[in-house]
């Protein structure tokens, strides 16, 4: 981790920094990566030193279940350093939201899978961990689940993520996040529907 300013909601780290290290550092200040990047091979038993890294996450452009409500990885990339095909070390963006005049190459790199260059350092916007969260589970077939989640998403509810699972009993999982009063009111409202 090159720099981390909790009051500025920005973290800058080298591309090879493991995601668990970044998330642990953020958690100590009550912050997190809101787009919830997936983790792969975190137990390190299959392949030594094979774990999710910051650069790999940005290059792959992978976001978790909160993507629909908070945005994707590219929406949180403020700046990065990279090495292009001519072995030139380039820097794009910075550590503030309004720092782009022209093409936003740093966000273009998110999901590029390394085809545009090798990412060496990334600056990301982070968010405070929500005060409250709750996960509601509804037994619904797929058609009804889609109808219900579409109706709820059109209302002022703190819906953070949703997932429909077709096990023995099809279920719709809906995660709520936000202020304590908002989450509690949403739980009461949604359980009545």
Short mmCIF file of C-alpha atoms in Angstrom, two decimals:
data_model
loop_
_atom_site.label_atom_id
_atom_site.label_comp_id
_atom_site.label_asym_id
_atom_site.label_seq_id
_atom_site.Cartn_x
_atom_site.Cartn_y
_atom_site.Cartn_z
CA UNK A 1 0.00 0.00 0.00
CA UNK A 2 1.62 3.20 -1.21
CA UNK A 3 -0.75 5.64 0.50
CA UNK A 4 -4.06 5.58 2.31
CA UNK A 5 -5.95 8.61 3.51
CA UNK A 6 -9.11 7.49 5.34
CA UNK A 7 -10.40 11.07 5.53
CA UNK A 8 -10.04 11.43 1.74
CA UNK A 9 -11.63 8.02 0.98
CA UNK A 10 -8.72 7.10 -1.31
CA UNK A 11 -6.26 4.21 -1.26
CA UNK A 12 -3.27 3.79 -3.57
CA UNK A 13 -1.42 0.48 -3.81
CA UNK A 14 0.89 -1.45 -6.09
CA UNK A 15 -0.81 -3.83 -8.50
CA UNK A 16 0.48 -6.97 -6.76
CA UNK A 17 -1.02 -6.05 -3.39
CA UNK A 18 -3.33 -8.88 -2.23
CA UNK A 19 -6.98 -7.87 -1.93
CA UNK A 20 -7.29 -9.26 1.63
CA UNK A 21 -4.48 -6.90 2.73
CA UNK A 22 -6.27 -3.92 1.19
CA UNK A 23 -9.64 -4.90 2.66
CA UNK A 24 -8.15 -5.47 6.14
CA UNK A 25 -6.50 -2.04 6.04
CA UNK A 26 -9.74 -0.39 4.95
CA UNK A 27 -11.80 -2.25 7.60
CA UNK A 28 -9.58 -0.85 10.36
CA UNK A 29 -10.87 2.61 9.39
CA UNK A 30 -14.47 1.49 8.84
CA UNK A 31 -14.23 1.57 5.04
CA UNK A 32 -14.51 -0.97 2.21
CA UNK A 33 -14.45 -1.57 -1.54
CA UNK A 34 -18.15 -1.03 -2.26
CA UNK A 35 -18.17 -2.98 -5.54
CA UNK A 36 -17.23 -6.16 -3.60
CA UNK A 37 -14.53 -7.74 -5.78
CA UNK A 38 -14.58 -11.54 -5.87
CA UNK A 39 -11.70 -13.47 -4.34
CA UNK A 40 -10.09 -16.54 -5.87
CA UNK A 41 -7.73 -19.11 -4.26
CA UNK A 42 -7.65 -17.20 -0.98
CA UNK A 43 -6.64 -20.26 1.04
CA UNK A 44 -3.32 -20.47 -0.87
CA UNK A 45 -3.28 -24.26 -0.57
CA UNK A 46 -3.60 -25.08 -4.28
CA UNK A 47 -0.99 -22.70 -5.65
CA UNK A 48 1.38 -20.76 -3.40
CA UNK A 49 1.17 -16.96 -3.85
CA UNK A 50 -1.90 -17.29 -6.10
CA UNK A 51 -4.43 -14.92 -4.64
CA UNK A 52 -6.54 -12.05 -5.86
CA UNK A 53 -4.54 -8.86 -6.32
CA UNK A 54 -5.46 -5.24 -6.86
CA UNK A 55 -4.02 -5.13 -10.37
CA UNK A 56 -5.67 -8.40 -11.36
CA UNK A 57 -9.02 -7.16 -10.07
CA UNK A 58 -8.81 -3.96 -12.11
CA UNK A 59 -7.48 -5.70 -15.23
CA UNK A 60 -10.26 -8.29 -15.05
CA UNK A 61 -12.89 -5.65 -14.23
CA UNK A 62 -14.58 -8.01 -11.79
CA UNK A 63 -17.28 -6.67 -9.48
CA UNK A 64 -19.50 -8.44 -6.98
CA UNK A 65 -23.23 -8.48 -6.29
CA UNK A 66 -23.44 -4.79 -5.33
CA UNK A 67 -22.44 -3.70 -8.85
CA UNK A 68 -26.00 -2.77 -9.83
CA UNK A 69 -26.44 -0.39 -6.90
CA UNK A 70 -22.97 1.13 -6.35
CA UNK A 71 -21.19 0.69 -9.68
CA UNK A 72 -18.41 -1.40 -11.14
CA UNK A 73 -14.66 -1.41 -10.53
CA UNK A 74 -14.13 1.17 -13.29
CA UNK A 75 -16.35 3.64 -11.43
CA UNK A 76 -13.98 3.55 -8.44
CA UNK A 77 -10.65 3.81 -10.31
CA UNK A 78 -9.27 7.33 -9.83
CA UNK A 79 -5.88 6.82 -11.42
CA UNK A 80 -3.20 4.31 -12.26
CA UNK A 81 0.34 3.77 -13.44
CA UNK A 82 1.02 1.36 -16.27
CA UNK A 83 3.73 0.12 -18.62
CA UNK A 84 2.70 0.19 -22.29
CA UNK A 85 3.92 -1.95 -25.20
CA UNK A 86 6.91 0.36 -25.75
CA UNK A 87 8.09 -0.20 -22.15
CA UNK A 88 7.13 3.37 -21.20
CA UNK A 89 5.92 3.92 -17.65
CA UNK A 90 2.80 6.09 -17.90
CA UNK A 91 0.57 7.69 -15.29
CA UNK A 92 -3.12 8.51 -15.76
CA UNK A 93 -5.62 10.14 -13.43
CA UNK A 94 -4.73 10.86 -9.84
CA UNK A 95 -6.23 10.65 -6.38
CA UNK A 96 -9.25 12.92 -6.73
CA UNK A 97 -12.58 12.48 -8.50
CA UNK A 98 -12.34 15.52 -10.83
CA UNK A 99 -8.90 15.08 -12.34
CA UNK A 100 -9.53 14.10 -15.96
CA UNK A 101 -9.13 16.42 -18.91
CA UNK A 102 -9.51 14.35 -22.06
CA UNK A 103 -9.58 10.57 -22.27
CA UNK A 104 -9.93 8.68 -19.02
CA UNK A 105 -7.39 5.93 -19.70
CA UNK A 106 -7.34 4.80 -16.07
CA UNK A 107 -10.98 3.68 -16.26
CA UNK A 108 -10.47 2.23 -19.72
CA UNK A 109 -7.89 -0.13 -18.21
CA UNK A 110 -10.59 -1.69 -15.98
CA UNK A 111 -11.58 -4.89 -17.73
CA UNK A 112 -8.93 -4.61 -20.46
CA UNK A 113 -7.26 -7.88 -19.35
CA UNK A 114 -3.82 -6.33 -19.87
CA UNK A 115 -4.25 -5.77 -23.59
CA UNK A 116 -3.57 -2.02 -23.27
CA UNK A 117 -0.66 -2.32 -20.87
CA UNK A 118 0.59 -3.72 -17.59
CA UNK A 119 -0.93 -2.05 -14.51
CA UNK A 120 1.70 -1.25 -11.86
CA UNK A 121 -0.20 0.96 -9.37
CA UNK A 122 -3.85 1.88 -8.77
CA UNK A 123 -5.69 4.60 -6.82
CA UNK A 124 -9.24 3.72 -5.80
CA UNK A 125 -12.13 5.54 -4.20
CA UNK A 126 -13.43 3.71 -1.11
CA UNK A 127 -16.63 4.15 0.89
CA UNK A 128 -17.59 3.94 4.57
CA UNK A 129 -19.01 0.60 5.67
CA UNK A 130 -22.81 0.95 5.87
CA UNK A 131 -24.22 1.30 9.37
CA UNK A 132 -26.83 -1.42 8.90
CA UNK A 133 -27.52 -4.30 6.58
CA UNK A 134 -30.05 -7.10 6.34
CA UNK A 135 -30.65 -9.97 3.95
CA UNK A 136 -34.21 -11.06 3.25
CA UNK A 137 -35.07 -14.43 1.70
CA UNK A 138 -38.27 -15.05 -0.26
CA UNK A 139 -39.41 -18.38 -1.72
CA UNK A 140 -40.42 -17.35 -5.24
CA UNK A 141 -40.24 -18.89 -8.71
CA UNK A 142 -38.08 -17.01 -11.19
CA UNK A 143 -40.86 -15.08 -12.98
CA UNK A 144 -42.34 -13.80 -9.70
CA UNK A 145 -38.90 -13.04 -8.31
CA UNK A 146 -38.05 -10.87 -11.34
CA UNK A 147 -41.37 -9.09 -11.11
CA UNK A 148 -40.98 -8.46 -7.38
CA UNK A 149 -37.35 -7.22 -7.54
CA UNK A 150 -38.21 -4.90 -10.44
CA UNK A 151 -41.08 -3.42 -8.42
CA UNK A 152 -38.88 -2.96 -5.34
CA UNK A 153 -36.03 -1.39 -7.33
CA UNK A 154 -38.47 1.24 -8.56
CA UNK A 155 -39.16 2.30 -4.96
CA UNK A 156 -36.94 4.27 -2.57
CA UNK A 157 -35.56 1.19 -0.80
CA UNK A 158 -31.89 0.70 0.21
CA UNK A 159 -31.49 -2.41 -1.98
CA UNK A 160 -27.79 -3.20 -2.35
CA UNK A 161 -27.83 -6.59 -4.09
CA UNK A 162 -30.12 -9.42 -5.11
CA UNK A 163 -29.75 -13.02 -6.21
CA UNK A 164 -32.21 -15.69 -7.30
CA UNK A 165 -31.16 -19.29 -6.63
CA UNK A 166 -32.90 -22.30 -8.17
CA UNK A 167 -32.27 -25.01 -5.58
CA UNK A 168 -34.89 -27.50 -4.39
CA UNK A 169 -36.92 -24.47 -3.39
CA UNK A 170 -36.30 -21.40 -5.61
CA UNK A 171 -35.34 -18.41 -3.47
CA UNK A 172 -34.81 -14.70 -3.97
CA UNK A 173 -32.15 -13.15 -1.71
CA UNK A 174 -32.31 -9.36 -1.29
CA UNK A 175 -29.60 -7.48 0.64
CA UNK A 176 -30.39 -4.08 2.12
CA UNK A 177 -27.68 -1.63 3.24
CA UNK A 178 -27.73 1.90 4.56
CA UNK A 179 -28.90 3.86 7.61
CA UNK A 180 -30.38 1.82 10.47
CA UNK A 181 -33.84 3.41 10.19
CA UNK A 182 -33.93 2.97 6.38
CA UNK A 183 -33.00 -0.71 6.54
CA UNK A 184 -35.50 -1.45 9.31
CA UNK A 185 -38.33 0.38 7.50
CA UNK A 186 -37.49 -1.41 4.24
CA UNK A 187 -37.53 -4.81 5.97
CA UNK A 188 -40.99 -4.15 7.39
CA UNK A 189 -42.27 -2.84 4.05
CA UNK A 190 -40.82 -5.67 1.93
CA UNK A 191 -41.95 -8.44 4.26
CA UNK A 192 -45.54 -7.16 3.94
CA UNK A 193 -45.48 -7.39 0.11
#
